[in-house]
Structures are given as C-alpha cells and as structure tokens.
PDB file of C-alpha atoms in Angstrom:
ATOM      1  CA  UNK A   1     122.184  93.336 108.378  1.00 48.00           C
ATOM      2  CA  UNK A   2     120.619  94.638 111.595  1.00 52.00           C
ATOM      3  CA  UNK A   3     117.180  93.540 112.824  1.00 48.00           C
ATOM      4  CA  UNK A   4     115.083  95.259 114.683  1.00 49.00           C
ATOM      5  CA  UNK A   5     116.161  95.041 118.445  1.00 51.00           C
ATOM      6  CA  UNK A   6     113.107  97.255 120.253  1.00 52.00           C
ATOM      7  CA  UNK A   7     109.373  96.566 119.361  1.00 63.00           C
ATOM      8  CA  UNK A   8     107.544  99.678 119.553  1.00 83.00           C
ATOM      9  CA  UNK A   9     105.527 102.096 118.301  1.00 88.00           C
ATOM     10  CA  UNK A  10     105.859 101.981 114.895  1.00 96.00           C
ATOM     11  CA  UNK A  11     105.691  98.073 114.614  1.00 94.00           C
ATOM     12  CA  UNK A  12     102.084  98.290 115.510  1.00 94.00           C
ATOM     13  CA  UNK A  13     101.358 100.905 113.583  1.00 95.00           C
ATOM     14  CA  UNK A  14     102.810  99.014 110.428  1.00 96.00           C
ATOM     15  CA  UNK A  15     101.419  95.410 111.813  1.00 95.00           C
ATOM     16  CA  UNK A  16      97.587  97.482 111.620  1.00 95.00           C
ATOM     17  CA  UNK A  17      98.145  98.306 108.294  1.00 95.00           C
ATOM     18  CA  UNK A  18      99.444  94.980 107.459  1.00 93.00           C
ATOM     19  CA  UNK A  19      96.422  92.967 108.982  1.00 94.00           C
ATOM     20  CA  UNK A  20      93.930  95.873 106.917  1.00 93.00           C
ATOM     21  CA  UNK A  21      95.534  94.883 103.912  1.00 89.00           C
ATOM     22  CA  UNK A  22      95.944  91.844 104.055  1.00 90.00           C
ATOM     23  CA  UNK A  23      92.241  91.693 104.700  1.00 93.00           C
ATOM     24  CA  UNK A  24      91.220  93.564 101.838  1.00 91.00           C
ATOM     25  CA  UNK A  25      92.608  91.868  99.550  1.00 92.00           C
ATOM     26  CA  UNK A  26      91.874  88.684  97.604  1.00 94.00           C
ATOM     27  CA  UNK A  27      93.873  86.124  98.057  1.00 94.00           C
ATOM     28  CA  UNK A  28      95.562  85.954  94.531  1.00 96.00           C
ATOM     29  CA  UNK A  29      96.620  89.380  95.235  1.00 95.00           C
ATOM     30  CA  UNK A  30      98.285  88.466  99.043  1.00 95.00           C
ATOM     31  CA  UNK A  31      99.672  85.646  96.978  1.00 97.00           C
ATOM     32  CA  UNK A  32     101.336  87.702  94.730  1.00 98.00           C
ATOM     33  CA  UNK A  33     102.877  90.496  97.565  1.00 97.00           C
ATOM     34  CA  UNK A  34     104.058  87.952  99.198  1.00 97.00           C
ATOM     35  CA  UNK A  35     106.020  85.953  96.331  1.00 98.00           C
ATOM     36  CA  UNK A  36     107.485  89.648  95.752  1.00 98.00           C
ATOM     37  CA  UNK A  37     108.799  89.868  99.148  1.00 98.00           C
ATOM     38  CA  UNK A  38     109.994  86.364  98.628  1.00 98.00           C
ATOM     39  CA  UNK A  39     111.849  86.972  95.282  1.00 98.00           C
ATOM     40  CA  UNK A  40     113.721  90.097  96.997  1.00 98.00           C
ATOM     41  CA  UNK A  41     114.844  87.823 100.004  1.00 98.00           C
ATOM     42  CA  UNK A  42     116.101  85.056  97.103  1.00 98.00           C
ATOM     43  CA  UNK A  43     117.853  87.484  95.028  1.00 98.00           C
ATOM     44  CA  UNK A  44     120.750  87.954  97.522  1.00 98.00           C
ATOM     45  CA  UNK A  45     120.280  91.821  97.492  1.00 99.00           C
ATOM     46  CA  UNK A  46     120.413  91.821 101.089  1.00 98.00           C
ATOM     47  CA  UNK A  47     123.929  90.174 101.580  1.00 98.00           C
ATOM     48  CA  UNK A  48     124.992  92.842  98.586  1.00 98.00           C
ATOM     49  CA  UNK A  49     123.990  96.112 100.047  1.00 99.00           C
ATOM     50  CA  UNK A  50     125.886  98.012 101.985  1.00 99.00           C
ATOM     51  CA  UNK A  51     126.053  97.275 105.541  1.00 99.00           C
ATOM     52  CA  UNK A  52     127.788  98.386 108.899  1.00 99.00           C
ATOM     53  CA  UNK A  53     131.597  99.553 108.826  1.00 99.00           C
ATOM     54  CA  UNK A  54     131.185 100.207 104.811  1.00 99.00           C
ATOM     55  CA  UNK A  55     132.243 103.590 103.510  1.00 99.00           C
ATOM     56  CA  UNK A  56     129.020 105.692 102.909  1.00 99.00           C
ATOM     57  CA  UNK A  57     129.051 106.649  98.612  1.00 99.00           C
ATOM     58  CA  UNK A  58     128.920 110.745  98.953  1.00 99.00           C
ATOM     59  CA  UNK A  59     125.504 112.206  96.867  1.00 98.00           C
ATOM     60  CA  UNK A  60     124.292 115.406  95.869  1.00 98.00           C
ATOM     61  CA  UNK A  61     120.607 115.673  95.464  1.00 98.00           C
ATOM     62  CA  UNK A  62     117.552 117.540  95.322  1.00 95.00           C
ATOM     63  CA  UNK A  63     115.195 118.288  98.119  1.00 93.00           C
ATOM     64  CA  UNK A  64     111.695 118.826  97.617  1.00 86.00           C
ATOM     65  CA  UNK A  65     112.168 122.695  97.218  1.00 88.00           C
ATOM     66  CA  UNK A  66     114.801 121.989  94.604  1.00 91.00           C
ATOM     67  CA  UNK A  67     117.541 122.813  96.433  1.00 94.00           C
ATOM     68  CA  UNK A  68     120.864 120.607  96.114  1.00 97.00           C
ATOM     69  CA  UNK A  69     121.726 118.717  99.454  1.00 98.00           C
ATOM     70  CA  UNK A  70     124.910 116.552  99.508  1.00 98.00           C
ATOM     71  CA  UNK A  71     125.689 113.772 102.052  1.00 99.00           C
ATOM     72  CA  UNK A  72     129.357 115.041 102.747  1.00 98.00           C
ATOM     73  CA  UNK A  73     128.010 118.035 103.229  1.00 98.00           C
ATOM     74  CA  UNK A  74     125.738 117.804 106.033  1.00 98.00           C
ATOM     75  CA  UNK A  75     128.421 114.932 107.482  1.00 99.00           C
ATOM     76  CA  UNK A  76     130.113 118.210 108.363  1.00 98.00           C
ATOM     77  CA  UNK A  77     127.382 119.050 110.933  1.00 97.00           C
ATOM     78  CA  UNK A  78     126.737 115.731 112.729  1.00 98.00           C
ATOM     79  CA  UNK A  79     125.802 111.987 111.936  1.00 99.00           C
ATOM     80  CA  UNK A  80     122.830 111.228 109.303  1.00 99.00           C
ATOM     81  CA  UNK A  81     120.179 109.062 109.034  1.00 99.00           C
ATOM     82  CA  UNK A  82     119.301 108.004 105.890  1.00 99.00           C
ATOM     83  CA  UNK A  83     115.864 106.258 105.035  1.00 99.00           C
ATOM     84  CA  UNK A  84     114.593 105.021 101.597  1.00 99.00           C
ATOM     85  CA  UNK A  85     110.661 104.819 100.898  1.00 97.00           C
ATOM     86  CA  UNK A  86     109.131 103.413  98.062  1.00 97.00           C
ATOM     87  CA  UNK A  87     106.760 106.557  97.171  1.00 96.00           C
ATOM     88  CA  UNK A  88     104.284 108.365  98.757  1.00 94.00           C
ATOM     89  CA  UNK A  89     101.735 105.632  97.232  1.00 96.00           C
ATOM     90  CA  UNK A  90     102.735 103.211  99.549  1.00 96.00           C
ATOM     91  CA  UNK A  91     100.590 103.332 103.059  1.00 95.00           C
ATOM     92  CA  UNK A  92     103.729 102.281 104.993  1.00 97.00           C
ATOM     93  CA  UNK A  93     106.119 104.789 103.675  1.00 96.00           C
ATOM     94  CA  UNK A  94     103.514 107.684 104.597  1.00 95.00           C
ATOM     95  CA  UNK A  95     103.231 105.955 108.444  1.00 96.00           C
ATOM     96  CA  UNK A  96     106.555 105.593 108.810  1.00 97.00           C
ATOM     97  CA  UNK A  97     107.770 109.164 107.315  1.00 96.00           C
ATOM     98  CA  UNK A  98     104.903 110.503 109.553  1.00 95.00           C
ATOM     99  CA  UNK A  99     106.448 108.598 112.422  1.00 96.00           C
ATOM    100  CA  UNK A 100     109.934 109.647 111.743  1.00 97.00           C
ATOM    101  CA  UNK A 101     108.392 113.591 111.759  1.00 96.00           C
ATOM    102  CA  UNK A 102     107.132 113.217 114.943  1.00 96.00           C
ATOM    103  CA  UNK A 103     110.954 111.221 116.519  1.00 97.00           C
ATOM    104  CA  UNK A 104     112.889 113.969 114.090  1.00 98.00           C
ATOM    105  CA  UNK A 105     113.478 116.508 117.750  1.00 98.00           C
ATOM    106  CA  UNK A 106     115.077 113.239 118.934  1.00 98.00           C
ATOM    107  CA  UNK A 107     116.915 112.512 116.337  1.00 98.00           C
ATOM    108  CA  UNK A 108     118.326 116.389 116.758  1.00 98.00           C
ATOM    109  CA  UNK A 109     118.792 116.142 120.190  1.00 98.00           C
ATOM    110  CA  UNK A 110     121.125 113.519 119.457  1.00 98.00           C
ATOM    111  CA  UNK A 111     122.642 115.553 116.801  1.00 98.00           C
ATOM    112  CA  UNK A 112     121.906 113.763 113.448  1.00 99.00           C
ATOM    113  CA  UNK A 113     120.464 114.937 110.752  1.00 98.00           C
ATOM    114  CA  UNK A 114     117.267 112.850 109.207  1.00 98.00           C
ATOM    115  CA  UNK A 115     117.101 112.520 105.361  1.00 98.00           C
ATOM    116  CA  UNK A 116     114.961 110.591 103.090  1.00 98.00           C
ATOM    117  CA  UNK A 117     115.921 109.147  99.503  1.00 98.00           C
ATOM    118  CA  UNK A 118     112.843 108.253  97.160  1.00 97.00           C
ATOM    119  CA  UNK A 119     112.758 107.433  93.280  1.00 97.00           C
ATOM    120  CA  UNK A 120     109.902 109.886  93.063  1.00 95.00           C
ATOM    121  CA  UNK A 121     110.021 112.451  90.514  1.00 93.00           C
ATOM    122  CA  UNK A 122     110.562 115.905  92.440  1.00 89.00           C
ATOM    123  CA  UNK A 123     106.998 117.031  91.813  1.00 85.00           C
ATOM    124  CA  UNK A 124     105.356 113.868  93.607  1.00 84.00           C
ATOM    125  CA  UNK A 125     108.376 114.010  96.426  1.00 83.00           C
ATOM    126  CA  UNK A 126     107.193 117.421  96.771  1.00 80.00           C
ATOM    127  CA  UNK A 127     103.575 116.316  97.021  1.00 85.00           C
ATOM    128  CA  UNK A 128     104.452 113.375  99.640  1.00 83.00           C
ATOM    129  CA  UNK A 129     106.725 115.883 101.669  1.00 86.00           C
ATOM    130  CA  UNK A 130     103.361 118.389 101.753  1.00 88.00           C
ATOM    131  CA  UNK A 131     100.854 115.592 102.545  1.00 83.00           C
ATOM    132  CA  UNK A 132     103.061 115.077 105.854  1.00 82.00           C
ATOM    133  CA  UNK A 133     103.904 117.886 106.836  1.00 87.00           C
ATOM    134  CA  UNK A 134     107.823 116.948 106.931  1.00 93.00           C
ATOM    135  CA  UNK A 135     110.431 119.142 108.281  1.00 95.00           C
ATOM    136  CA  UNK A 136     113.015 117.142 107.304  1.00 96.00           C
ATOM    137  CA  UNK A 137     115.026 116.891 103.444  1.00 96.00           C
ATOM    138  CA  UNK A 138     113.166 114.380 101.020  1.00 96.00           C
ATOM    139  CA  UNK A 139     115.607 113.844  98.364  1.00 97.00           C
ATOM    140  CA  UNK A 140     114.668 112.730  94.649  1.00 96.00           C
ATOM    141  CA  UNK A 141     116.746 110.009  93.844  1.00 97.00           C
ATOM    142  CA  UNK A 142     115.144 109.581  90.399  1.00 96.00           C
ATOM    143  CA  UNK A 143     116.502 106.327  88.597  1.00 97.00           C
ATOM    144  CA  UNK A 144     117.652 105.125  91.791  1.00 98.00           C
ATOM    145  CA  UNK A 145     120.982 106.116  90.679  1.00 98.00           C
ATOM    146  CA  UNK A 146     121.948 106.868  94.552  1.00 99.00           C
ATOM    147  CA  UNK A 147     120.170 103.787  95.631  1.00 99.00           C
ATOM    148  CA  UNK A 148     122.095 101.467  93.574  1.00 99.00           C
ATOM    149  CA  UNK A 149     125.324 102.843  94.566  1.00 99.00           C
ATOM    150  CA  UNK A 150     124.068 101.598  98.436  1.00 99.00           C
ATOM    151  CA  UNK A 151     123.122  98.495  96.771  1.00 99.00           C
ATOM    152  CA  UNK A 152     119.594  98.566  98.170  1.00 99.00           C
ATOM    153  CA  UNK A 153     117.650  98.548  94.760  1.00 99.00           C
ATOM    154  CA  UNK A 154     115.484  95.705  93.285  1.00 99.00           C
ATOM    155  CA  UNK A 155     113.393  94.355  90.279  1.00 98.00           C
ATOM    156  CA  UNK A 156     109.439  93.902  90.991  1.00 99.00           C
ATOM    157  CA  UNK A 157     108.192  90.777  89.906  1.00 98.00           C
ATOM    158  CA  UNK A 158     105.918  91.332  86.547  1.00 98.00           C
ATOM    159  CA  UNK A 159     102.997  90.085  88.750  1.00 98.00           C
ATOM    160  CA  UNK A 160     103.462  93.070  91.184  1.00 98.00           C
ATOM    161  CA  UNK A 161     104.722  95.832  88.690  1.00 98.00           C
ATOM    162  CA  UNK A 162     101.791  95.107  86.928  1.00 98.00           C
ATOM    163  CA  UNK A 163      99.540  95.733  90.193  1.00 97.00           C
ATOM    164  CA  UNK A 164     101.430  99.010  90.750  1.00 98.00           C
ATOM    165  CA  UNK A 165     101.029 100.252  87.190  1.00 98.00           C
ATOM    166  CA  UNK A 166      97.522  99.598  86.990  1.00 98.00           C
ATOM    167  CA  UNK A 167      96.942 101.011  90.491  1.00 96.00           C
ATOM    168  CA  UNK A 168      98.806 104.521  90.292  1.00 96.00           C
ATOM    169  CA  UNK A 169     101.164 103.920  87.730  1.00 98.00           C
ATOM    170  CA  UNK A 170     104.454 103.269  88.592  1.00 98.00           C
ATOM    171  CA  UNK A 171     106.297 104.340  85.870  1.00 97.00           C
ATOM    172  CA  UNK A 172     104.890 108.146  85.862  1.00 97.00           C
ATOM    173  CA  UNK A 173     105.190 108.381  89.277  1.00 96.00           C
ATOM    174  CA  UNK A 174     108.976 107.214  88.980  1.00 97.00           C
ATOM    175  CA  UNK A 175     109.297 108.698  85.060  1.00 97.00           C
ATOM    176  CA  UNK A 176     110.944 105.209  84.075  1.00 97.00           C
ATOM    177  CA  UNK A 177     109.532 101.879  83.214  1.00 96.00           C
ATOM    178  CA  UNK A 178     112.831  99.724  84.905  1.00 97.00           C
ATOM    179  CA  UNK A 179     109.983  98.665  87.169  1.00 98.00           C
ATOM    180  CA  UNK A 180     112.655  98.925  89.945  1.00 99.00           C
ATOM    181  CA  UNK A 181     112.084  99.948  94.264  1.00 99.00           C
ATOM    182  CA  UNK A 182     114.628 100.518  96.978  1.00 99.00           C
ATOM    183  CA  UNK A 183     114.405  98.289  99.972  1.00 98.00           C
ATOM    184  CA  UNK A 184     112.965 100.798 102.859  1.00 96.00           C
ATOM    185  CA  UNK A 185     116.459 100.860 103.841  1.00 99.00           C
ATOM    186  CA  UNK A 186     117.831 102.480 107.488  1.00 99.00           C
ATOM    187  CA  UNK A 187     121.252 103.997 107.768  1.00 99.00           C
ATOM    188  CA  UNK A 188     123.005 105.665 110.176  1.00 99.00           C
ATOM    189  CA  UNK A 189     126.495 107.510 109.116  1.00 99.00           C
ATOM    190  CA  UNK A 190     129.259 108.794 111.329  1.00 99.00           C
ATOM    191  CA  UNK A 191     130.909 111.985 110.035  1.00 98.00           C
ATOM    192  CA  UNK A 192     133.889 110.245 108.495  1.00 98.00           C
ATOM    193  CA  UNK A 193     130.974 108.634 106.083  1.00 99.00           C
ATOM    194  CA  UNK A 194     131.110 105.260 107.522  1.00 99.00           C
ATOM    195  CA  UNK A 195     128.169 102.917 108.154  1.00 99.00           C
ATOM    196  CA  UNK A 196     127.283 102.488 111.986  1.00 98.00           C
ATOM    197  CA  UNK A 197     123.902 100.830 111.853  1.00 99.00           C
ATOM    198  CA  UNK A 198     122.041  99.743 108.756  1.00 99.00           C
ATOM    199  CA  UNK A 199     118.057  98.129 108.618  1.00 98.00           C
ATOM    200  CA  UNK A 200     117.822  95.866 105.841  1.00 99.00           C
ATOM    201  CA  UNK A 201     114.606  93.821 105.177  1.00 98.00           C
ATOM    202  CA  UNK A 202     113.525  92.200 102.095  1.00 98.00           C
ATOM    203  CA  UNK A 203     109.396  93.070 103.565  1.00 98.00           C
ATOM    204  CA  UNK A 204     108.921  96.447 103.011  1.00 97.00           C
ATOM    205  CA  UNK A 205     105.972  96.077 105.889  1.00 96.00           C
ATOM    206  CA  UNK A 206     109.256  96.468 108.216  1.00 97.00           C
ATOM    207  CA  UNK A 207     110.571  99.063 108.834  1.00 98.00           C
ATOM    208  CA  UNK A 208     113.790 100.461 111.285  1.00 98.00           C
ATOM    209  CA  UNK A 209     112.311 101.391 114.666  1.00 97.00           C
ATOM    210  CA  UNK A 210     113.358 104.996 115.941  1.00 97.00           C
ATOM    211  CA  UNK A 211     114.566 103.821 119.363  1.00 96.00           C
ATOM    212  CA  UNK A 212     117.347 101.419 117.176  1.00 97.00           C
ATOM    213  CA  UNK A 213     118.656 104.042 115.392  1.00 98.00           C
ATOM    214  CA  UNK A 214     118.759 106.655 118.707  1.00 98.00           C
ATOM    215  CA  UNK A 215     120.925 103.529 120.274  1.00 98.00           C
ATOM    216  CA  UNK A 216     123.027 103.737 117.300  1.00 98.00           C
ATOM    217  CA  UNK A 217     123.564 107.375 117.316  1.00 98.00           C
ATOM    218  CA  UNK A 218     123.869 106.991 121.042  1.00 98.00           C
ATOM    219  CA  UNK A 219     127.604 105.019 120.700  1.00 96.00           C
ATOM    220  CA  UNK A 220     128.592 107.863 118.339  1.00 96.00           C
ATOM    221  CA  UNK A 221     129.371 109.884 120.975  1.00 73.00           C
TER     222      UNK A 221
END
C-alpha cells in the first residue's frame, strides 16, 4: 500500500469537505462514519487487495455511452490509471473525478489512459459522468464483480448502509442490496498488466493525489 507522498491540491479540497461535514452533522452520525472507516481498516481488506508488482485481472466493461472498454485493450496504447468511486452521491467522488478532469491532459501527456470503475448502474454512471463534464471512460462495474477481483470491495456496517439507504438509496442506485463499496482505490498499470503504484486507504475522505500517480507513470518510461 502506497500513501500519499505530495500534499496538494486535492487534499484541501477533500480536507474542506471533510471539516463541512463533519460540521453538519450530529455527532451520532460522525460517530457512526467514523466506526465505518474503522471496521474497513480492521477487516484486513487492505493487506488483501491487490497491490504493486501484482498482475492486473483483464475486464471488459461498459462506459457510460454503453460501449464495451476492456483493460487489455487499451494496455495496448499506453499505461492506465484506474480509480474506483463510490457513486456520484458521494461529495468526494464528484471533487475528486472533477479534479482528475481537469489533471486528465497530464495524465495524456504522460501517455496513460484515465479510467474510472463505479458499482453504479449505467444510467446513474451516465448521470455522474454528465454532471462533470468527464472526458474520460466511467465504467459500470455493477455488483462489483471487477472490484472484487482487485480485492478492493467491502461490507458497510448496518449503521452506515442504513444512512445511505435512507439518504439516496443505496441499493437502487447500485440495483443490489449486498450493501457493499469499493475502497476509492488508485492504480497505475504498465502495459504488460502489472501493478506499478496502487492508493489504498480504508477513509474514503483520501484520496490518490495526481502528482503521485504522474511520478509513477514518470518511471514507466
């Protein structure tokens, strides 16, 4: 597991939202985020998921314009960045996905290729992919089949499923009741599939910074 070497811009953005949240909430509620993050962090999924030098599991999915994009694939053309997001629900996914559209000519320049794996169904991946304005593939990994292959998917705690399904509902947003998220997951793959930088963090307030995973791409070459 890789932290997060460079502070930047996208660390305060996230640490804003954070402190706004965190405010607005009561204090049962913080309570209750917080022994979710905890009970990711204690169920070993971290140590579990795949990590750096680990062979990359191939994937054909859909894209938000239902068109069939395969890891192997676009391997063919240059490195790829994959990120997981919880759902365009969740404030941090939409900064960070905004973020990442506004790093994505980097992330070119460098020659990778930036997709993004969510257990949306297609028509609210769609929807989150509209909202902001992304030019790069959001990929319905509906199930999480995809995810669990990486190893990066979890059980919510009742206590915050139960928040999610009475806030937006979960499970018709995700068109299962397994009550189950992907870590907001960072990888970077070289084009013989193999892991060469992966963000892992049981707080899905953190996310992978862009200038970590430019570094990474960076030693590609």
């Amino acid at each position: 597991m890789e932290s997060k070497k460079n502070k930047g811009e996208l660390e305060a953005l996230l640490a804003a939202k954070r402190k706004e949240g965190a405010a607005k909430f009561t204090k049962e509620k913080n309570k209750i985020y917080a022994d979710g993050i905890t009970s990711v962090a204690d169920s070993g999924i971290l140590e579990k998921a795949l990590n750096v030098g680990d062979k990359a599991p191939d994937f054909n999915l859909k894209n938000a314009l239902d068109e069939s994009v395969s890891l192997y694939d676009e391997l063919k053309n240059g490195p790829v960045v994959l990120t997981w997001y919880r759902g365009g629900w969740c404030p941090y996914c939409n900064i960070t996905l905004h973020y990442l559209q506004e790093k994505l000519p980097e992330f070119q320049q460098a020659g990778a290729t930036l997709m993004a794996l969510t257990p949306e169904l297609p028509d609210n991946s769609l929807s989150t992919s509209e909202k902001n304005n992304l030019e790069f593939n959001v990929l319905s990994d509906v199930g999480n089949t995809i995810g669990k292959e990486y190893g990066v998917v979890f059980k919510l705690t009742d206590e915050v499923a139960e928040i999610y399904e009475a806030g937006f509902g979960l499970s018709d947003v995700n068109g299962d009741k397994n009550n189950e998220l992907p870590l907001a997951a960072t990888y970077v793959v070289d084009t013989n599939g193999v892991i060469q930088y992966a963000f892992l963090d049981a707080d899905y307030r953190e996310r992978a910074e862009s200038s970590d995973i430019l570094d990474a791409l960076s030693k590609l070459k």
